[in-house]
PDB file of C-alpha atoms and ligand atoms in Angstrom:
ATOM      1  CA  MET A  77      46.871  11.822  28.380  1.00 38.00           C
ATOM      2  CA  ARG A  78      48.368   7.865  27.657  1.00 41.00           C
ATOM      3  CA  ARG A  79      51.902   7.220  28.931  1.00 42.00           C
ATOM      4  CA  ASN A  80      54.898   6.099  27.176  1.00 43.00           C
ATOM      5  CA  ARG A  81      57.624   3.424  27.128  1.00 38.00           C
ATOM      6  CA  PHE A  82      60.937   5.301  26.188  1.00 38.00           C
ATOM      7  CA  ASN A  83      64.192   3.302  26.705  1.00 35.00           C
ATOM      8  CA  ASN A  84      66.772   4.786  25.426  1.00 31.00           C
ATOM      9  CA  LEU A  85      67.278   8.490  26.252  1.00 32.00           C
ATOM     10  CA  VAL A  86      68.447   7.329  30.065  1.00 31.00           C
ATOM     11  CA  GLN A  87      71.979   9.111  30.106  1.00 29.00           C
ATOM     12  CA  GLY A  88      73.930  10.696  33.357  1.00 27.00           C
ATOM     13  CA  ALA A  89      74.584   8.382  36.069  1.00 26.00           C
ATOM     14  CA  LEU A  90      73.531   5.409  36.707  1.00 27.00           C
ATOM     15  CA  PHE A  91      74.805   3.524  39.322  1.00 27.00           C
ATOM     16  CA  CYS A  92      73.960  -0.515  40.875  1.00 27.00           C
ATOM     17  CA  ALA A  93      72.028   0.235  43.945  1.00 26.00           C
ATOM     18  CA  ALA A  94      69.944  -3.008  44.378  1.00 25.00           C
ATOM     19  CA  LEU A  95      68.169  -6.139  42.056  1.00 23.00           C
ATOM     20  CA  LEU A  96      65.315  -7.532  42.927  1.00 26.00           C
ATOM     21  CA  VAL A  97      64.937 -10.983  41.826  1.00 25.00           C
ATOM     22  CA  THR A  98      61.892 -13.454  42.232  1.00 28.00           C
ATOM     23  CA  ALA A  99      62.822 -16.846  42.150  1.00 27.00           C
ATOM     24  CA  PRO A 100      60.517 -19.537  43.348  1.00 29.00           C
ATOM     25  CA  THR A 101      62.903 -22.442  45.172  1.00 30.00           C
ATOM     26  CA  LEU A 102      61.079 -26.046  45.951  1.00 28.00           C
ATOM     27  CA  LEU A 103      62.876 -27.411  48.871  1.00 29.00           C
ATOM     28  CA  ALA A 104      62.550 -31.342  50.187  1.00 26.00           C
ATOM     29  CA  GLY A 105      59.354 -32.366  51.984  1.00 28.00           C
ATOM     30  CA  GLY A 106      57.279 -29.606  49.584  1.00 27.00           C
ATOM     31  CA  THR A 107      58.429 -26.880  51.283  1.00 28.00           C
ATOM     32  CA  SER A 108      57.077 -24.088  49.145  1.00 33.00           C
ATOM     33  CA  VAL A 109      59.485 -20.507  48.989  1.00 36.00           C
ATOM     34  CA  THR A 110      59.851 -17.785  47.707  1.00 42.00           C
ATOM     35  CA  LEU A 111      62.899 -15.578  47.841  1.00 43.00           C
ATOM     36  CA  VAL A 112      62.831 -11.862  47.154  1.00 50.00           C
ATOM     37  CA  THR A 113      66.580 -10.927  47.040  1.00 53.00           C
ATOM     38  CA  PRO A 114      68.279  -7.634  46.031  1.00 60.00           C
ATOM     39  CA  ARG A 115      71.546  -8.691  44.494  1.00 62.00           C
ATOM     40  CA  CYS A 116      72.942  -5.645  44.308  1.00 67.00           C
ATOM     41  CA  VAL A 117      73.465  -3.568  47.221  1.00 74.00           C
ATOM     42  CA  THR A 118      75.465  -0.395  48.174  1.00 78.00           C
ATOM     43  CA  ILE A 119      79.127  -1.025  50.052  1.00 84.00           C
ATOM     44  CA  GLY A 120      78.523   0.449  53.300  1.00 87.00           C
ATOM     45  CA  THR A 121      74.309   0.054  53.944  1.00 86.00           C
ATOM     46  CA  ASP A 122      72.855  -2.062  55.939  1.00 88.00           C
ATOM     47  CA  MET A 123      69.742  -4.073  54.401  1.00 85.00           C
ATOM     48  CA  ILE A 124      67.346  -6.028  56.386  1.00 85.00           C
ATOM     49  CA  VAL A 125      66.121  -9.487  55.770  1.00 86.00           C
ATOM     50  CA  ASP A 126      62.819 -10.676  56.985  1.00 84.00           C
ATOM     51  CA  LEU A 127      61.521 -14.236  57.641  1.00 86.00           C
ATOM     52  CA  ARG A 128      58.031 -13.760  56.649  1.00 83.00           C
ATOM     53  CA  ILE A 129      55.538 -16.633  56.933  1.00 83.00           C
ATOM     54  CA  GLY A 130      53.022 -16.579  53.928  1.00 78.00           C
ATOM     55  CA  ALA A 131      49.221 -15.509  54.296  1.00 76.00           C
ATOM     56  CA  GLY A 132      47.121 -18.425  54.922  1.00 75.00           C
ATOM     57  CA  ALA A 133      49.027 -20.023  57.284  1.00 76.00           C
ATOM     58  CA  PRO A 134      46.787 -23.050  59.477  1.00 77.00           C
ATOM     59  CA  SER A 135      47.203 -22.620  63.008  1.00 84.00           C
ATOM     60  CA  VAL A 136      51.117 -21.980  63.271  1.00 87.00           C
ATOM     61  CA  VAL A 137      53.093 -21.466  66.649  1.00 91.00           C
ATOM     62  CA  GLY A 138      56.311 -22.413  65.953  1.00 90.00           C
ATOM     63  CA  LEU A 139      58.879 -21.794  62.823  1.00 88.00           C
ATOM     64  CA  GLN A 140      62.390 -22.750  62.167  1.00 87.00           C
ATOM     65  CA  SER A 141      64.679 -21.662  59.767  1.00 88.00           C
ATOM     66  CA  ALA A 142      68.559 -22.454  58.462  1.00 88.00           C
ATOM     67  CA  LEU A 143      69.829 -20.029  56.423  1.00 91.00           C
ATOM     68  CA  SER A 144      73.123 -18.883  54.773  1.00 92.00           C
ATOM     69  CA  TYR A 145      74.356 -15.652  53.823  1.00 92.00           C
ATOM     70  CA  ASN A 146      76.784 -14.564  50.666  1.00 91.00           C
ATOM     71  CA  GLY A 147      79.930 -13.183  53.288  1.00 93.00           C
ATOM     72  CA  ALA A 148      81.791 -12.181  50.622  1.00 90.00           C
ATOM     73  CA  VAL A 149      79.131  -9.438  50.582  1.00 89.00           C
ATOM     74  CA  LEU A 150      77.692  -9.382  53.974  1.00 92.00           C
ATOM     75  CA  GLN A 151      78.057  -9.257  57.528  1.00 96.00           C
ATOM     76  CA  PHE A 152      75.596 -10.361  59.965  1.00 97.00           C
ATOM     77  CA  VAL A 153      74.769  -7.021  62.656  1.00 97.00           C
ATOM     78  CA  SER A 154      71.962  -8.664  65.012  1.00 97.00           C
ATOM     79  CA  GLU A 155      68.580 -10.672  64.872  1.00 95.00           C
ATOM     80  CA  GLU A 156      65.592  -8.151  65.293  1.00 93.00           C
ATOM     81  CA  PRO A 157      62.434  -9.123  66.932  1.00 93.00           C
ATOM     82  CA  GLY A 158      59.575 -10.324  64.844  1.00 91.00           C
ATOM     83  CA  ASP A 159      55.833  -8.981  64.214  1.00 92.00           C
ATOM     84  CA  ALA A 160      52.925  -9.458  66.594  1.00 93.00           C
ATOM     85  CA  PRO A 161      52.280 -12.241  68.276  1.00 95.00           C
ATOM     86  CA  PHE A 162      55.927 -13.757  67.276  1.00 94.00           C
ATOM     87  CA  ASP A 163      57.605 -12.614  70.613  1.00 93.00           C
ATOM     88  CA  LEU A 164      59.227 -15.714  71.847  1.00 94.00           C
ATOM     89  CA  PRO A 165      62.991 -16.970  70.914  1.00 94.00           C
ATOM     90  CA  ILE A 166      63.616 -20.131  71.187  1.00 93.00           C
ATOM     91  CA  TYR A 167      67.137 -20.481  69.417  1.00 95.00           C
ATOM     92  CA  PHE A 168      69.724 -18.708  67.910  1.00 97.00           C
ATOM     93  CA  THR A 169      72.754 -19.289  66.521  1.00 96.00           C
ATOM     94  CA  HIS A 170      75.473 -17.995  64.211  1.00 97.00           C
ATOM     95  CA  ASN A 171      78.452 -19.482  62.231  1.00 97.00           C
ATOM     96  CA  SER A 172      80.488 -16.620  60.893  1.00 96.00           C
ATOM     97  CA  ALA A 173      83.058 -18.874  59.108  1.00 96.00           C
ATOM     98  CA  LEU A 174      80.697 -20.788  57.084  1.00 96.00           C
ATOM     99  CA  SER A 175      77.934 -18.019  57.351  1.00 97.00           C
ATOM    100  CA  ASN A 176      75.339 -19.720  58.517  1.00 96.00           C
ATOM    101  CA  LEU A 177      72.348 -18.783  60.667  1.00 96.00           C
ATOM    102  CA  SER A 178      69.665 -21.279  62.504  1.00 95.00           C
ATOM    103  CA  LEU A 179      66.842 -20.259  64.523  1.00 94.00           C
ATOM    104  CA  ALA A 180      63.445 -20.475  65.586  1.00 93.00           C
ATOM    105  CA  VAL A 181      61.123 -18.369  67.384  1.00 94.00           C
ATOM    106  CA  GLY A 182      57.619 -19.256  68.707  1.00 94.00           C
ATOM    107  CA  ILE A 183      53.922 -17.697  70.358  1.00 95.00           C
ATOM    108  CA  THR A 184      54.135 -17.615  73.551  1.00 93.00           C
ATOM    109  CA  PRO A 185      51.647 -20.344  75.115  1.00 88.00           C
ATOM    110  CA  PRO A 186      48.358 -19.714  75.807  1.00 90.00           C
ATOM    111  CA  ASN A 187      48.499 -16.245  72.626  1.00 92.00           C
ATOM    112  CA  ALA A 188      46.443 -17.286  69.828  1.00 93.00           C
ATOM    113  CA  PRO A 189      48.578 -19.305  66.689  1.00 91.00           C
ATOM    114  CA  SER A 190      49.102 -17.544  64.106  1.00 90.00           C
ATOM    115  CA  ALA A 191      46.992 -17.706  60.374  1.00 85.00           C
ATOM    116  CA  GLY A 192      50.383 -15.882  58.381  1.00 83.00           C
ATOM    117  CA  ASN A 193      51.229 -13.361  56.450  1.00 82.00           C
ATOM    118  CA  VAL A 194      53.591 -12.104  59.085  1.00 85.00           C
ATOM    119  CA  VAL A 195      57.444 -11.357  59.859  1.00 88.00           C
ATOM    120  CA  ALA A 196      58.587 -13.748  61.847  1.00 90.00           C
ATOM    121  CA  LYS A 197      62.251 -12.828  62.650  1.00 91.00           C
ATOM    122  CA  ARG A 198      63.621  -9.657  60.983  1.00 91.00           C
ATOM    123  CA  LEU A 199      67.865 -10.111  60.528  1.00 92.00           C
ATOM    124  CA  ARG A 200      69.828  -7.650  59.507  1.00 94.00           C
ATOM    125  CA  PHE A 201      72.946  -7.581  57.342  1.00 92.00           C
ATOM    126  CA  HIS A 202      75.496  -4.749  56.912  1.00 92.00           C
ATOM    127  CA  VAL A 203      76.501  -4.226  53.109  1.00 88.00           C
ATOM    128  CA  ILE A 204      80.885  -5.298  53.197  1.00 91.00           C
ATOM    129  CA  GLY A 205      81.595  -6.193  49.398  1.00 85.00           C
ATOM    130  CA  ALA A 206      79.975  -5.203  46.012  1.00 78.00           C
ATOM    131  CA  ALA A 207      78.044  -8.093  44.635  1.00 69.00           C
ATOM    132  CA  GLY A 208      78.687  -8.300  41.420  1.00 63.00           C
ATOM    133  CA  ASP A 209      77.320  -8.451  37.950  1.00 57.00           C
ATOM    134  CA  CYS A 210      73.029  -8.336  40.011  1.00 55.00           C
ATOM    135  CA  THR A 211      72.135 -11.794  38.109  1.00 55.00           C
ATOM    136  CA  PRO A 212      69.849 -13.613  39.864  1.00 54.00           C
ATOM    137  CA  ASP A 213      71.541 -15.433  42.796  1.00 65.00           C
ATOM    138  CA  GLN A 214      69.751 -14.640  46.253  1.00 74.00           C
ATOM    139  CA  LEU A 215      72.438 -13.280  49.048  1.00 85.00           C
ATOM    140  CA  VAL A 216      70.666 -14.906  51.637  1.00 87.00           C
ATOM    141  CA  GLN A 217      68.723 -18.134  51.546  1.00 84.00           C
ATOM    142  CA  PHE A 218      67.461 -21.130  52.934  1.00 83.00           C
ATOM    143  CA  ARG A 219      70.001 -23.719  53.635  1.00 84.00           C
ATOM    144  CA  SER A 220      69.583 -27.477  53.652  1.00 81.00           C
ATOM    145  CA  ASP A 221      70.636 -28.913  57.213  1.00 81.00           C
ATOM    146  CA  LYS A 222      69.561 -32.150  58.178  1.00 79.00           C
ATOM    147  CA  GLN A 223      69.837 -31.051  61.399  1.00 82.00           C
ATOM    148  CA  VAL A 224      67.453 -27.870  61.373  1.00 82.00           C
ATOM    149  CA  ARG A 225      64.801 -28.179  58.684  1.00 79.00           C
ATOM    150  CA  ASN A 226      63.413 -25.609  57.196  1.00 78.00           C
ATOM    151  CA  LEU A 227      59.427 -25.601  58.743  1.00 80.00           C
ATOM    152  CA  LEU A 228      56.451 -24.376  60.043  1.00 82.00           C
ATOM    153  CA  THR A 229      55.016 -25.523  63.624  1.00 82.00           C
ATOM    154  CA  ASP A 230      51.441 -26.113  65.384  1.00 82.00           C
ATOM    155  CA  SER A 231      50.005 -26.054  69.088  1.00 82.00           C
ATOM    156  CA  ASN A 232      51.680 -29.941  69.237  1.00 81.00           C
ATOM    157  CA  GLY A 233      55.774 -29.086  67.164  1.00 76.00           C
ATOM    158  CA  THR A 234      53.889 -31.269  64.730  1.00 76.00           C
ATOM    159  CA  ALA A 235      55.406 -30.090  61.250  1.00 74.00           C
ATOM    160  CA  ILE A 236      53.451 -27.973  58.410  1.00 70.00           C
ATOM    161  CA  LEU A 237      54.079 -28.441  54.757  1.00 62.00           C
ATOM    162  CA  PRO A 238      53.927 -27.571  53.051  1.00 56.00           C
ATOM    163  CA  VAL A 239      55.624 -24.778  54.409  1.00 58.00           C
ATOM    164  CA  LEU A 240      54.551 -21.243  54.146  1.00 62.00           C
ATOM    165  CA  ALA A 241      57.625 -18.844  53.923  1.00 65.00           C
ATOM    166  CA  SER A 242      59.844 -17.074  51.758  1.00 64.00           C
ATOM    167  CA  LEU A 243      63.006 -14.730  52.613  1.00 64.00           C
ATOM    168  CA  ASN A 244      62.350 -11.031  51.898  1.00 61.00           C
ATOM    169  CA  GLU A 245      65.446  -8.489  51.603  1.00 60.00           C
ATOM    170  CA  VAL A 246      64.551  -5.174  52.274  1.00 61.00           C
ATOM    171  CA  ASN A 247      66.829  -3.001  50.171  1.00 59.00           C
ATOM    172  CA  LEU A 248      67.222  -0.053  52.620  1.00 61.00           C
ATOM    173  CA  GLY A 249      69.784   2.272  49.627  1.00 65.00           C
ATOM    174  CA  PRO A 250      68.992   4.702  48.417  1.00 71.00           C
ATOM    175  CA  GLY A 251      65.791   5.749  46.229  1.00 78.00           C
ATOM    176  CA  PRO A 252      65.894   6.393  42.366  1.00 85.00           C
ATOM    177  CA  SER A 253      66.314  10.147  40.870  1.00 89.00           C
ATOM    178  CA  ILE A 254      65.643  11.760  38.132  1.00 92.00           C
ATOM    179  CA  THR A 255      65.691  15.244  36.758  1.00 92.00           C
ATOM    180  CA  ALA A 256      64.037  16.622  33.600  1.00 93.00           C
ATOM    181  CA  ALA A 257      66.312  19.277  31.484  1.00 93.00           C
ATOM    182  CA  ALA A 258      65.134  22.669  31.423  1.00 96.00           C
ATOM    183  CA  ASP A 259      62.311  23.676  30.623  1.00 97.00           C
ATOM    184  CA  ILE A 260      62.215  24.966  27.247  1.00 96.00           C
ATOM    185  CA  VAL A 261      60.347  28.457  25.793  1.00 97.00           C
ATOM    186  CA  GLY A 262      61.049  28.375  22.042  1.00 95.00           C
ATOM    187  CA  GLU A 263      59.486  30.736  19.000  1.00 93.00           C
ATOM    188  CA  PRO A 264      58.140  28.061  16.284  1.00 94.00           C
ATOM    189  CA  PRO A 265      59.493  28.804  12.057  1.00 94.00           C
ATOM    190  CA  ILE A 266      57.641  31.334  10.315  1.00 94.00           C
ATOM    191  CA  GLY A 267      54.243  30.301   9.020  1.00 93.00           C
ATOM    192  CA  SER A 268      54.200  27.824  11.504  1.00 94.00           C
ATOM    193  CA  MET A 269      52.247  27.625  15.287  1.00 95.00           C
ATOM    194  CA  GLN A 270      54.231  24.075  16.123  1.00 94.00           C
ATOM    195  CA  LEU A 271      57.708  24.335  17.749  1.00 95.00           C
ATOM    196  CA  ILE A 272      59.925  21.232  17.163  1.00 94.00           C
ATOM    197  CA  THR A 273      63.424  21.474  19.623  1.00 93.00           C
ATOM    198  CA  ASN A 274      65.362  19.033  21.782  1.00 91.00           C
ATOM    199  CA  LEU A 275      64.229  18.260  24.916  1.00 92.00           C
ATOM    200  CA  GLY A 276      68.016  17.792  25.954  1.00 90.00           C
ATOM    201  CA  VAL A 277      69.122  15.214  28.718  1.00 88.00           C
ATOM    202  CA  VAL A 278      67.065  13.217  31.664  1.00 89.00           C
ATOM    203  CA  THR A 279      69.934  12.093  34.061  1.00 88.00           C
ATOM    204  CA  ALA A 280      68.473   9.239  36.069  1.00 87.00           C
ATOM    205  CA  SER A 281      69.610   6.951  38.951  1.00 83.00           C
ATOM    206  CA  GLY A 282      68.281   3.867  40.422  1.00 78.00           C
ATOM    207  CA  CYS A 283      69.452   0.246  41.019  1.00 70.00           C
ATOM    208  CA  GLY A 284      69.855  -1.262  38.418  1.00 62.00           C
ATOM    209  CA  PRO A 285      71.475  -2.106  36.077  1.00 62.00           C
ATOM    210  CA  ILE A 286      68.278  -1.380  34.178  1.00 72.00           C
ATOM    211  CA  LEU A 287      66.131   1.651  34.736  1.00 80.00           C
ATOM    212  CA  ASN A 288      62.996   1.801  32.772  1.00 84.00           C
ATOM    213  CA  LEU A 289      62.141   5.318  31.992  1.00 89.00           C
ATOM    214  CA  THR A 290      59.076   6.490  31.181  1.00 92.00           C
ATOM    215  CA  PHE A 291      57.055  10.370  29.515  1.00 93.00           C
ATOM    216  CA  VAL A 292      53.625  11.331  29.642  1.00 97.00           C
ATOM    217  CA  ARG A 293      52.300  14.351  27.252  1.00 97.00           C
ATOM    218  CA  SER A 294      49.704  16.837  28.686  1.00 98.00           C
ATOM    219  CA  ASP A 295      48.786  17.024  24.306  1.00 96.00           C
ATOM    220  CA  GLY A 296      48.147  13.627  24.420  1.00 96.00           C
ATOM    221  CA  GLU A 297      51.206  13.004  22.047  1.00 95.00           C
ATOM    222  CA  LEU A 298      53.019   9.523  21.859  1.00 95.00           C
ATOM    223  CA  VAL A 299      56.541  10.776  20.535  1.00 92.00           C
ATOM    224  CA  VAL A 300      58.396  12.468  22.894  1.00 91.00           C
ATOM    225  CA  SER A 301      59.763  14.513  20.059  1.00 88.00           C
ATOM    226  CA  ALA A 302      56.545  15.019  18.146  1.00 93.00           C
ATOM    227  CA  PRO A 303      56.080  18.910  17.141  1.00 94.00           C
ATOM    228  CA  PHE A 304      54.250  21.204  20.126  1.00 96.00           C
ATOM    229  CA  GLU A 305      51.364  23.210  19.138  1.00 95.00           C
ATOM    230  CA  ARG A 306      50.636  26.586  19.847  1.00 95.00           C
ATOM    231  CA  ALA A 307      47.257  25.406  20.840  1.00 93.00           C
ATOM    232  CA  ASN A 308      47.873  22.995  23.617  1.00 96.00           C
ATOM    233  CA  SER A 309      50.892  25.441  25.022  1.00 95.00           C
ATOM    234  CA  PRO A 310      51.789  25.220  27.360  1.00 97.00           C
ATOM    235  CA  ILE A 311      52.873  21.451  27.094  1.00 98.00           C
ATOM    236  CA  SER A 312      54.093  18.972  29.987  1.00 98.00           C
ATOM    237  CA  ILE A 313      55.953  16.526  30.319  1.00 96.00           C
ATOM    238  CA  VAL A 314      56.050  14.189  33.398  1.00 97.00           C
ATOM    239  CA  TRP A 315      59.321  11.588  33.309  1.00 94.00           C
ATOM    240  CA  THR A 316      59.578   9.066  35.107  1.00 93.00           C
ATOM    241  CA  VAL A 317      61.929   6.402  36.279  1.00 90.00           C
ATOM    242  CA  THR A 318      61.263   2.818  37.505  1.00 86.00           C
ATOM    243  CA  ASP A 319      64.495   0.983  38.788  1.00 79.00           C
ATOM    244  CA  GLU A 320      64.872  -2.223  39.379  1.00 70.00           C
ATOM    245  CA  CYS A 321      63.593  -2.452  42.856  1.00 67.00           C
ATOM    246  CA  GLY A 322      60.594  -0.852  41.701  1.00 72.00           C
ATOM    247  CA  ARG A 323      60.569   2.158  42.998  1.00 79.00           C
ATOM    248  CA  SER A 324      59.827   5.287  40.614  1.00 88.00           C
ATOM    249  CA  SER A 325      60.377   8.812  41.415  1.00 93.00           C
ATOM    250  CA  SER A 326      59.432  11.885  38.410  1.00 96.00           C
ATOM    251  CA  ASP A 327      60.448  15.246  37.358  1.00 96.00           C
ATOM    252  CA  THR A 328      58.143  17.211  35.042  1.00 97.00           C
ATOM    253  CA  GLN A 329      59.322  19.574  32.227  1.00 96.00           C
ATOM    254  CA  LEU A 330      57.041  22.453  30.566  1.00 98.00           C
ATOM    255  CA  VAL A 331      57.758  24.030  26.859  1.00 97.00           C
ATOM    256  CA  THR A 332      56.302  26.624  26.063  1.00 97.00           C
ATOM    257  CA  VAL A 333      55.323  27.748  22.419  1.00 96.00           C
ATOM    258  CA  ASN A 334      56.262  31.573  22.616  1.00 94.00           C
ATOM    259  CA  VAL A 335      54.175  33.156  19.509  1.00 94.00           C
ATOM    260  CA  VAL A 336      50.550  34.971  19.836  1.00 93.00           C
ATOM    261  CA  TYR A 337      48.473  32.404  18.259  1.00 93.00           C
ATOM    262  CA  GLY A 338      47.516  32.898  14.719  1.00 94.00           C
ATOM    263  CA  ASP A 339      51.121  34.753  14.046  1.00 95.00           C
ATOM    264  CA  LEU A 340      51.873  32.845  11.229  1.00 95.00           C
ATOM    265  CA  SER A 341      53.867  36.121  10.111  1.00 93.00           C
ATOM    266  CA  GLY A 342      55.975  36.126  12.761  1.00 91.00           C
ATOM    267  CA  ASN A 343      56.004  39.832  12.966  1.00 93.00           C
ATOM    268  CA  GLY A 344      54.283  39.667  16.506  1.00 93.00           C
ATOM    269  CA  ILE A 345      50.499  40.603  15.642  1.00 95.00           C
ATOM    270  CA  VAL A 346      47.723  38.764  14.213  1.00 96.00           C
ATOM    271  CA  ASP A 347      46.599  40.911  10.917  1.00 96.00           C
ATOM    272  CA  ALA A 348      46.227  40.018   7.204  1.00 95.00           C
ATOM    273  CA  PRO A 349      50.362  38.805   6.957  1.00 95.00           C
ATOM    274  CA  ASP A 350      48.771  35.705   8.972  1.00 95.00           C
ATOM    275  CA  LEU A 351      45.455  35.402   6.774  1.00 94.00           C
ATOM    276  CA  ALA A 352      47.431  35.411   3.211  1.00 94.00           C
ATOM    277  CA  VAL A 353      49.804  32.471   4.658  1.00 93.00           C
ATOM    278  CA  ALA A 354      47.011  30.833   5.384  1.00 92.00           C
ATOM    279  CA  LEU A 355      44.806  31.066   2.551  1.00 93.00           C
ATOM    280  CA  ASN A 356      48.365  29.703   0.292  1.00 92.00           C
ATOM    281  CA  SER A 357      48.434  27.241   2.478  1.00 91.00           C
ATOM    282  CA  TRP A 358      44.406  26.214   1.721  1.00 91.00           C
ATOM    283  CA  GLY A 359      43.563  22.830   1.960  1.00 87.00           C
ATOM    284  CA  THR A 360      46.738  21.124   2.065  1.00 79.00           C
ATOM    285  CA  ALA A 361      48.890  19.358   4.510  1.00 80.00           C
ATOM    286  CA  ASN A 362      52.177  19.867   5.074  1.00 81.00           C
ATOM    287  CA  ALA A 363      54.689  18.124   7.465  1.00 81.00           C
ATOM    288  CA  ALA A 364      56.068  21.965   8.635  1.00 84.00           C
ATOM    289  CA  GLY A 365      52.480  22.937  10.055  1.00 89.00           C
ATOM    290  CA  THR A 366      52.707  25.825   7.625  1.00 92.00           C
ATOM    291  CA  GLY A 367      49.090  28.089   7.873  1.00 93.00           C
ATOM    292  CA  ASP A 368      47.951  24.849   9.942  1.00 94.00           C
ATOM    293  CA  VAL A 369      46.591  27.674  13.447  1.00 94.00           C
ATOM    294  CA  ASP A 370      44.823  25.060  15.163  1.00 92.00           C
ATOM    295  CA  GLY A 371      47.296  22.242  14.402  1.00 90.00           C
ATOM    296  CA  ASP A 372      45.068  19.468  13.624  1.00 90.00           C
ATOM    297  CA  GLY A 373      46.828  18.563  10.515  1.00 90.00           C
ATOM    298  CA  THR A 374      44.935  20.207   7.825  1.00 92.00           C
ATOM    299  CA  ILE A 375      44.937  24.358   6.464  1.00 93.00           C
ATOM    300  CA  ASN A 376      40.330  24.933   6.390  1.00 94.00           C
ATOM    301  CA  ALA A 377      37.363  27.179   7.461  1.00 94.00           C
ATOM    302  CA  LYS A 378      38.073  26.327  10.849  1.00 94.00           C
ATOM    303  CA  ASP A 379      42.249  27.941  11.027  1.00 94.00           C
ATOM    304  CA  ILE A 380      40.671  31.208   9.659  1.00 94.00           C
ATOM    305  CA  ALA A 381      37.766  31.556  12.588  1.00 95.00           C
ATOM    306  CA  THR A 382      40.824  31.118  14.831  1.00 93.00           C
ATOM    307  CA  LEU A 383      42.855  33.871  13.258  1.00 94.00           C
ATOM    308  CA  LEU A 384      39.764  36.193  13.035  1.00 95.00           C
ATOM    309  CA  ASN A 385      39.029  35.662  16.774  1.00 95.00           C
ATOM    310  CA  ASN A 386      42.304  36.472  17.339  1.00 94.00           C
ATOM    311  CA  TRP A 387      42.487  39.170  15.149  1.00 95.00           C
ATOM    312  CA  GLY A 388      44.790  42.270  16.473  1.00 95.00           C
ATOM    313  CA  SER A 389      46.407  40.164  19.011  1.00 93.00           C
ATOM    314  CA  THR A 390      49.645  40.507  20.022  1.00 91.00           C
ATOM    315  CA  THR A 391      52.723  39.401  21.550  1.00 78.00           C
ATOM    316  CA  PRO A 392      53.037  40.502  24.957  1.00 71.00           C
TER     317      PRO A 392
HETATM  318 CA1   CA B 550      50.937  38.551  11.810  1.00 51.35          CA
HETATM  319 CA1   CA B 551      43.580  23.344  11.114  1.00 51.35          CA
END
């Protein structure tokens, strides 16, 4: 089975919940910082910002950060501890008028320094306003401040440059959802073992504005509307939506070609008229699949053999 891109059948309720954007930023002093920020968030939800020190940091014992946030969208709620070994709050200030935060945390001596890959501090915000157009701006970002530099320190209090730190805003909004259309049971036209059918509407939601919709058909067809062959019935279609937060959800639709295998004449039994249809189409291929019992695109001895193998079978 192969995975196919399918970008134009998403209909129904789409809403903007969050948008993950990776924007490399370079601060003064060679500080290398990556912001991963959901620009779109749902009003009324909370958002957690992880202040994470990157992997491979050399013997860190302290972190100092100056941050600012978009006060039109976010309301600062609380500071929360990071993960071990960062157990030592040093200072924390919040200036609500300026939408600024300044903080420092550390490791209580004589505990061992950290090599990074750890969340040193968590910040909780409440979403009070719409983030607007989901363009790649950060809602929370490092601030340039002469008094409070963004830096990591070692056990001598010396700054470690480049700082390996990032802000990861964890979106707590609802994940994506997807609902495929109802299962289909259909009869192919007389003379054919293939069903051509409208699959209906797939409804998907998630953080946007762009949702990526893919499908996998169990018969390996790459075109979702390709005919469904009786030889492959029932055929499953697994629909998957992936939103801009990288989260996915799937739903399955089943298509059943409802005819006894080989009944080209449509009278409910595999019999002599079916043989006549196949022989009349011998050696040809046609888009409607007339006479093609096994669905391989040509009418030949294999179709006759399949007919004979099913001789006398009836539609239940
Ligand atoms: Ca028949
Ligand atoms: Ca055939």
